[in-house]
Coordinates of C-alpha atoms in Angstrom, one line a residue:
Chain A
X1 CA -42.2 -10.4 30.8
X2 CA -41.8 -13.9 32.6
X3 CA -43.9 -17.0 32.2
X4 CA -43.5 -20.3 33.6
X5 CA -45.8 -22.9 32.2
X6 CA -46.6 -26.5 32.7
X7 CA -48.4 -28.9 30.9
X8 CA -52.0 -28.5 31.7
X9 CA -52.7 -32.2 32.7
X10 CA -51.1 -35.5 32.6
X11 CA -52.9 -38.8 33.2
X12 CA -50.5 -42.4 34.2
X13 CA -50.4 -45.4 35.6
X14 CA -49.6 -46.6 39.3
X15 CA -46.2 -47.9 39.3
X16 CA -44.5 -45.8 36.4
X17 CA -42.8 -42.8 36.5
X18 CA -43.9 -39.7 35.5
X19 CA -42.2 -36.1 34.5
X20 CA -43.6 -32.4 34.8
X21 CA -41.2 -30.3 33.2
X22 CA -41.7 -26.6 33.7
X23 CA -40.4 -24.0 31.4
X24 CA -39.6 -20.6 33.7
X25 CA -37.6 -18.1 30.9
X26 CA -36.9 -15.6 33.6
X27 CA -35.5 -17.1 36.3
X28 CA -33.6 -15.0 38.9
X29 CA -30.1 -16.2 39.0
X30 CA -29.6 -17.0 42.7
X31 CA -32.5 -18.4 43.4
X32 CA -33.7 -22.1 43.8
X33 CA -36.6 -24.0 41.4
X34 CA -39.3 -25.2 44.3
X35 CA -42.0 -27.7 43.0
X36 CA -45.5 -28.2 45.4
X37 CA -47.5 -30.8 44.9
X38 CA -51.9 -29.3 45.5
X39 CA -54.6 -31.5 46.9
X40 CA -58.0 -29.6 46.5
X41 CA -58.6 -26.8 48.7
X42 CA -55.1 -27.4 50.7
X43 CA -52.3 -25.3 50.3
X44 CA -49.4 -26.0 48.3
X45 CA -47.2 -29.1 49.7
X46 CA -43.4 -28.8 49.4
X47 CA -42.2 -31.5 47.9
X48 CA -38.2 -30.7 46.1
X49 CA -35.8 -28.2 46.3
X50 CA -32.7 -27.1 43.4
X51 CA -30.3 -25.3 42.4
X52 CA -29.1 -26.6 39.0
X53 CA -28.0 -30.3 38.0
X54 CA -29.9 -33.1 40.0
X55 CA -31.5 -33.4 43.4
X56 CA -32.8 -36.1 45.3
X57 CA -35.0 -36.4 47.7
X58 CA -36.9 -39.4 49.3
X59 CA -40.0 -39.0 47.1
X60 CA -38.7 -37.2 43.8
X61 CA -35.4 -36.2 42.1
X62 CA -35.3 -32.6 40.2
X63 CA -33.4 -31.8 36.7
X64 CA -32.7 -28.7 36.0
X65 CA -29.9 -28.2 33.3
X66 CA -27.3 -25.5 32.8
X67 CA -29.2 -22.2 31.3
X68 CA -31.8 -22.9 34.4
X69 CA -35.0 -21.9 32.0
X70 CA -36.7 -25.3 32.8
X71 CA -36.9 -28.1 35.3
X72 CA -38.5 -31.3 35.2
X73 CA -40.1 -32.9 38.0
X74 CA -39.4 -37.2 38.8
X75 CA -41.6 -38.8 40.4
X76 CA -40.6 -42.4 40.0
X77 CA -43.5 -44.8 40.5
X78 CA -46.6 -43.0 41.2
X79 CA -49.5 -44.4 43.3
X80 CA -53.2 -42.8 43.2
X81 CA -52.8 -41.0 46.0
X82 CA -50.2 -38.7 43.8
X83 CA -53.2 -37.0 42.0
X84 CA -53.4 -34.1 42.4
X85 CA -51.8 -30.5 40.9
X86 CA -48.1 -30.1 40.6
X87 CA -46.7 -26.3 40.7
X88 CA -43.4 -25.4 40.0
X89 CA -42.1 -21.7 41.8
X90 CA -39.2 -19.5 40.6
X91 CA -38.7 -15.9 42.1
X92 CA -39.0 -13.8 39.1
X93 CA -35.0 -12.4 38.2
X94 CA -34.1 -9.0 39.8
X95 CA -36.9 -9.4 42.6
X96 CA -38.2 -11.3 45.1
X97 CA -41.6 -11.5 43.8
X98 CA -42.4 -15.9 43.4
X99 CA -44.2 -16.8 39.8
X100 CA -45.6 -20.1 40.4
X101 CA -45.7 -22.1 37.3
X102 CA -49.5 -22.7 35.2
X103 CA -49.9 -26.1 37.2
X104 CA -50.2 -29.5 35.8
X105 CA -53.7 -31.9 37.6
X106 CA -51.9 -35.6 37.2
X107 CA -54.3 -38.4 37.4
X108 CA -53.2 -41.7 38.6
X109 CA -55.4 -44.6 37.2
X110 CA -55.5 -48.1 38.5
Chain B
X1 CA -42.6 -30.9 62.3
X2 CA -43.4 -27.2 62.4
X3 CA -45.8 -26.1 60.6
X4 CA -48.1 -22.6 59.1
X5 CA -51.2 -22.2 60.5
X6 CA -53.9 -19.9 59.1
X7 CA -57.3 -18.2 60.8
X8 CA -60.0 -18.2 59.8
X9 CA -60.8 -21.4 57.3
X10 CA -63.2 -19.6 55.9
X11 CA -64.7 -15.8 56.3
X12 CA -67.5 -14.7 55.0
X13 CA -67.9 -11.0 54.0
X14 CA -70.3 -8.0 52.4
X15 CA -69.2 -6.4 49.5
X16 CA -67.1 -3.0 50.7
X17 CA -66.4 -4.6 54.3
X18 CA -63.0 -5.0 55.9
X19 CA -61.5 -8.3 56.3
X20 CA -58.6 -9.4 58.5
X21 CA -57.1 -12.7 57.4
X22 CA -54.4 -14.6 60.0
X23 CA -51.5 -16.4 60.2
X24 CA -48.6 -17.5 62.1
X25 CA -45.7 -18.3 60.0
X26 CA -43.3 -21.3 61.5
X27 CA -41.1 -19.9 64.9
X28 CA -37.8 -18.8 63.6
X29 CA -38.8 -18.2 59.4
X30 CA -37.9 -14.5 58.9
X31 CA -39.8 -13.9 55.5
X32 CA -43.1 -13.7 54.9
X33 CA -46.1 -14.1 51.9
X34 CA -49.2 -13.5 51.3
X35 CA -50.5 -15.8 47.9
X36 CA -54.1 -16.0 46.6
X37 CA -55.8 -19.0 43.9
X38 CA -58.9 -17.9 42.3
X39 CA -61.7 -21.0 41.9
X40 CA -59.9 -23.2 39.5
X41 CA -57.0 -20.9 38.9
X42 CA -53.0 -21.6 39.7
X43 CA -51.7 -19.5 43.5
X44 CA -50.9 -15.5 42.5
X45 CA -48.3 -14.0 44.1
X46 CA -48.8 -11.1 46.5
X47 CA -46.8 -9.8 48.5
X48 CA -43.5 -10.8 50.3
X49 CA -42.3 -9.4 54.2
X50 CA -39.3 -9.2 55.7
X51 CA -38.0 -6.7 58.6
X52 CA -41.4 -5.3 58.7
X53 CA -41.4 -3.9 55.6
X54 CA -42.6 -5.1 52.2
X55 CA -40.0 -6.5 50.3
X56 CA -41.9 -6.9 46.9
X57 CA -45.8 -6.8 46.0
X58 CA -47.6 -7.5 43.1
X59 CA -49.8 -5.4 41.0
X60 CA -52.5 -7.5 42.5
X61 CA -51.7 -6.0 45.7
X62 CA -53.4 -2.5 45.9
X63 CA -54.4 0.0 47.5
X64 CA -57.0 -2.0 49.5
X65 CA -54.7 -4.4 51.0
X66 CA -52.1 -4.7 53.6
X67 CA -49.7 -6.5 55.8
X68 CA -48.5 -6.2 59.3
X69 CA -46.7 -8.2 61.6
X70 CA -48.6 -6.9 65.0
X71 CA -46.6 -9.0 67.2
X72 CA -43.7 -11.8 67.6
X73 CA -46.2 -14.5 65.5
X74 CA -48.7 -13.3 63.8
X75 CA -48.8 -11.9 60.0
X76 CA -52.3 -10.4 58.8
X77 CA -53.7 -9.7 55.4
X78 CA -56.5 -6.7 55.2
X79 CA -58.4 -6.4 52.3
X80 CA -59.8 -2.7 53.5
X81 CA -63.3 -3.0 51.3
X82 CA -64.0 -5.9 49.7
X83 CA -65.0 -6.4 46.0
X84 CA -67.1 -9.7 44.5
X85 CA -63.3 -10.2 43.1
X86 CA -61.5 -10.5 46.2
X87 CA -63.5 -14.2 46.5
X88 CA -60.5 -16.9 46.6
X89 CA -57.8 -18.8 48.5
X90 CA -55.5 -16.8 50.5
X91 CA -52.5 -18.6 51.8
X92 CA -49.7 -17.7 53.9
X93 CA -45.7 -18.7 53.4
X94 CA -42.7 -18.3 55.5
X95 CA -39.3 -19.4 54.8
X96 CA -35.7 -18.8 56.6
X97 CA -33.2 -17.0 55.5
X98 CA -30.2 -18.1 54.6
X99 CA -28.7 -20.5 50.8
X100 CA -30.4 -23.9 51.3
X101 CA -33.4 -23.5 53.9
X102 CA -35.7 -20.3 51.8
X103 CA -37.6 -23.5 50.8
X104 CA -41.9 -21.4 51.1
X105 CA -44.4 -23.8 53.4
X106 CA -48.1 -23.0 53.6
X107 CA -50.2 -22.4 55.8
X108 CA -54.0 -24.5 54.7
X109 CA -55.4 -21.1 53.0
X110 CA -58.7 -19.2 54.3
X111 CA -61.5 -19.5 51.8
X112 CA -62.7 -15.5 51.4
X113 CA -66.0 -15.3 49.6
X114 CA -67.4 -11.9 49.8
X115 CA -71.3 -11.3 48.8

């Protein structure tokens, strides 16, 4: 049974780096790992996507170890507006079914 | 920037009624998806759709659900006989094929309330 787990919540202060890890034990071998941000009553918003090693864009970095059974989203310097729920999304091995992680509620404090 | 749109934003219906939720995916995308999110819970996969047929569906997507791409732009989710437990946010997503372009982009959602 595929499980995609994340810490339930995290608190951080403005300007700090935040790392959120997702564990995905049954990931598809040829699919990407994607991270999303979700604000209340809105759709998930794309942050970053990667396949292996490290990916960086203008808002985040994504670290993926060689076994791809986990991934870590890194937000370099969070601000109050980064308070949201963060989800990883992976494809279930051998399928086109997608599994969201359990979600991490990040609260950024002033 | 192109985006996925969904209508209506909020749908209220009586138990047992049929509802159709509509989505307009990003225009050059070929893969389409529906997800749902019950209040306070995580987003759950319902179905993926490609080339006018279902690619995969979850255990949630039973005979009460159907999807259709009636024309070149819309993608719909129909719930034939709604139940109280169908109350949720429903999100449509679309993605383009290709090695680096399979990111799913989500719409703003339709809040379905079944009374």
